[in-house]
Amino acid sequence: MMHSSSINTRLWLTYTMIIFLVLTFASAGIIFAFQRSPLLYRQIFLRMDLVSNLLTDRLSFVINADWDPTIQLFFKEAELLDVQVAILDSSGTLLFHTMDYSVDQIPQINDPFTTAERSADRALVFNDAEKEDWFYQISQINDAYYLLVAARRPDVAIQSLFQDELVKPLLRTGLFALIGAFVLSWLMAEWITRPLRKISESAKNIAVGKYEKVPIEGPMEVQQLALAMNDMSQKVEKSLQSQRDFVANVSHEFKTPLTSIQGFSQAIYDGTVHNKKDIQHASDVILNETNRLNVLVNDLLTLAKLDAGTMSMTKESVELNRLMQSSIERFYYELEKADIKINPVFSDEIYLYADAVRLGQVFSNLIDNAIKYSIPGSEIQVTISRQGRQAMVTVSDTGPGISEEECARIFERFYQVDKSRQGGTGRGVGLGLAISKQDVEAHGGEISVSSKVGEGSTFMVKLPIEDATNK
Ligand code: ADP
């Protein structure tokens, strides 16, 4: 058995991969956001802003007076908010401060206006002597003094944050998503595979000759498959049936002449028929039946070749009126004998790109049938006309006509309206029109019949007129 994974497994794997990807991207996004976002720092910034605003205003009032005690007081307040402060003069010299590190290391201290750079997202940062990070901002008190506010940046290791806050919810979500994916993939797989299983079941049934319709359900593609399957099984059934019918018909058609041939030759061999007249009769029957078999075998061979597309056609430019004229002339003696006239109404010259022998055979077959089914003294109409890019040939008789249901079937192999009609020795076995249809179609044409019971039949052949394109 072929080794391959089921749709269920594939879906399950796909979903799992999607979940994994989504979770990975989500985690990466969250980590990135945490790293960039001032979310954790916002409170610190708020405190720094508060102290900075409060002190800048108040200091501008007390400056230059005896400000030492007042400043100490202010600084105490600032310390309550866990913020360090310092006052610098415009050259960056530290005048007062609450800090316990070297202020020299504060960068950009001589350029207080870099404070403007701090946005909500980004803080100015410097390292102190102990390599600790500080947020700071500088604001101007007046022309001579600047206020520096700083706060220690809390040490949030992204790794621990990830472990403490993210791993658990991510794992939980992942687990739920996996269970969800499992159920979903099972449902999806069922939805797709159930109708598929029915189709494969029905394919197996066709193999053992059981033709049943597959229900049209499931996703669109599966429905299309089911439709195609039903169509195919119907065609297979029909074609098998027609093959069986064909074999039955062929055997039947062979049986009757073979039985007569066997009977009469046996009689001659046994000496049961001995006078000259009887022997003459027996040989006559044997000869006729042999001819009949010969015609039948030739017809079957022609059909087989047309079916297989191996019929060698020598197509060339053929003038339709002349071809019909010579087909009619072949029936000179039959027409005389049956006292039937043919009245051809031809058109101007029409050229077809055709195999003259095959097409002549089609016309002969139609004329032959018309003669066979016409009563003595009647007339057969043959017309040729031009209909746009098509040539139209009609052969009409005033014979018994064909009923509507039979009209639909007379082009089938071995179909004969009334087998008793032409007697046992007539040429026909019901293959003539089937062969004609194949021949006409091989020329890109169409053959049809219109008939009224009791009034006669008209056979119509439409053929494409020769032009540069259908060569
Ligand atoms: P066949 O060899 O029996 O003539 P065809 O294939 O030529 O076979 O014709 C099939 C059947 O169609 C005939 O058996 C006959 O019943 C019917 N048919 C054909 N041509 C005519 C016609 N001109 N008038 C009435 N019936 C016809």
mmCIF file of C-alpha atoms and ligand atoms in Angstrom, residues 299 365-374 395-403 406-407 409-419 421-422 426-436 449 451 456-459, ligand 1:
data_model
loop_
_atom_site.group_PDB
_atom_site.id
_atom_site.type_symbol
_atom_site.label_atom_id
_atom_site.label_comp_id
_atom_site.label_asym_id
_atom_site.label_seq_id
_atom_site.Cartn_x
_atom_site.Cartn_y
_atom_site.Cartn_z
ATOM 1 C CA ASP A 299 -19.275 -3.059 -42.533
ATOM 2 C CA ASN A 365 -26.599 4.278 -48.604
ATOM 3 C CA LEU A 366 -29.258 7.001 -48.410
ATOM 4 C CA ILE A 367 -30.388 6.377 -51.998
ATOM 5 C CA ASP A 368 -30.345 2.612 -51.428
ATOM 6 C CA ASN A 369 -32.597 2.999 -48.374
ATOM 7 C CA ALA A 370 -34.913 5.404 -50.215
ATOM 8 C CA ILE A 371 -35.298 2.895 -53.068
ATOM 9 C CA LYS A 372 -35.768 0.019 -50.613
ATOM 10 C CA TYR A 373 -38.613 1.805 -48.826
ATOM 11 C CA SER A 374 -40.329 3.379 -51.875
ATOM 12 C CA VAL A 395 -32.703 12.648 -49.969
ATOM 13 C CA SER A 396 -36.485 12.360 -49.659
ATOM 14 C CA ASP A 397 -38.743 9.430 -50.353
ATOM 15 C CA THR A 398 -42.488 8.866 -50.202
ATOM 16 C CA GLY A 399 -42.066 5.584 -48.330
ATOM 17 C CA PRO A 400 -43.656 4.404 -45.073
ATOM 18 C CA GLY A 401 -41.862 7.021 -42.942
ATOM 19 C CA ILE A 402 -40.296 6.578 -39.526
ATOM 20 C CA SER A 403 -41.922 7.375 -36.178
ATOM 21 C CA GLU A 406 -37.442 5.517 -34.139
ATOM 22 C CA CYS A 407 -35.962 8.592 -35.801
ATOM 23 C CA ARG A 409 -32.531 5.541 -32.892
ATOM 24 C CA ILE A 410 -32.004 4.671 -36.549
ATOM 25 C CA PHE A 411 -28.410 5.913 -36.482
ATOM 26 C CA GLU A 412 -27.579 3.370 -33.760
ATOM 27 C CA ARG A 413 -25.707 0.242 -34.718
ATOM 28 C CA PHE A 414 -27.925 -2.688 -35.756
ATOM 29 C CA TYR A 415 -31.061 -0.687 -35.222
ATOM 30 C CA GLN A 416 -33.795 -1.606 -37.660
ATOM 31 C CA VAL A 417 -37.301 -0.277 -37.444
ATOM 32 C CA ASP A 418 -38.927 -3.452 -38.575
ATOM 33 C CA LYS A 419 -36.639 -6.405 -39.095
ATOM 34 C CA ARG A 421 -39.693 -5.406 -43.495
ATOM 35 C CA GLN A 422 -36.882 -6.268 -45.905
ATOM 36 C CA GLY A 426 -32.143 -8.018 -47.930
ATOM 37 C CA ARG A 427 -28.716 -6.522 -47.599
ATOM 38 C CA GLY A 428 -29.364 -4.493 -44.496
ATOM 39 C CA VAL A 429 -28.456 -5.428 -40.953
ATOM 40 C CA GLY A 430 -28.892 -1.918 -39.542
ATOM 41 C CA LEU A 431 -25.309 -0.751 -39.878
ATOM 42 C CA GLY A 432 -25.644 1.477 -42.954
ATOM 43 C CA LEU A 433 -26.847 4.645 -41.198
ATOM 44 C CA ALA A 434 -24.464 4.114 -38.262
ATOM 45 C CA ILE A 435 -21.548 4.004 -40.709
ATOM 46 C CA SER A 436 -22.920 7.004 -42.637
ATOM 47 C CA VAL A 449 -33.702 12.726 -40.468
ATOM 48 C CA SER A 451 -40.081 11.924 -41.259
ATOM 49 C CA GLY A 456 -42.141 9.588 -46.282
ATOM 50 C CA SER A 457 -38.727 10.440 -44.919
ATOM 51 C CA THR A 458 -36.093 13.078 -45.634
ATOM 52 C CA PHE A 459 -32.471 12.484 -44.731
HETATM 53 P P1 ADP B 1 -30.293 -1.156 -43.110
HETATM 54 O O1 ADP B 1 -29.064 -1.856 -43.454
HETATM 55 O O2 ADP B 1 -31.248 -1.987 -42.343
HETATM 56 O O3 ADP B 1 -30.887 -0.350 -44.180
HETATM 57 P P2 ADP B 1 -29.689 1.368 -42.051
HETATM 58 O O4 ADP B 1 -28.761 1.709 -40.958
HETATM 59 O O5 ADP B 1 -29.390 1.895 -43.379
HETATM 60 O O6 ADP B 1 -29.785 -0.178 -42.015
HETATM 61 O O7 ADP B 1 -31.118 1.802 -41.604
HETATM 62 C C1 ADP B 1 -31.572 1.522 -40.311
HETATM 63 C C2 ADP B 1 -33.078 1.446 -40.272
HETATM 64 O O8 ADP B 1 -33.633 2.720 -40.516
HETATM 65 C C3 ADP B 1 -33.651 0.599 -41.338
HETATM 66 O O9 ADP B 1 -33.707 -0.735 -40.915
HETATM 67 C C4 ADP B 1 -35.029 1.156 -41.513
HETATM 68 O O10 ADP B 1 -35.886 0.615 -40.552
HETATM 69 C C5 ADP B 1 -34.848 2.603 -41.230
HETATM 70 N N1 ADP B 1 -34.774 3.382 -42.476
HETATM 71 C C6 ADP B 1 -33.640 3.796 -43.091
HETATM 72 N N2 ADP B 1 -33.942 4.530 -44.203
HETATM 73 C C7 ADP B 1 -35.275 4.575 -44.258
HETATM 74 C C8 ADP B 1 -36.212 5.201 -45.162
HETATM 75 N N3 ADP B 1 -35.785 5.900 -46.231
HETATM 76 N N4 ADP B 1 -37.531 5.028 -44.918
HETATM 77 C C9 ADP B 1 -37.948 4.335 -43.861
HETATM 78 N N5 ADP B 1 -37.130 3.724 -42.960
HETATM 79 C C10 ADP B 1 -35.812 3.852 -43.173
#
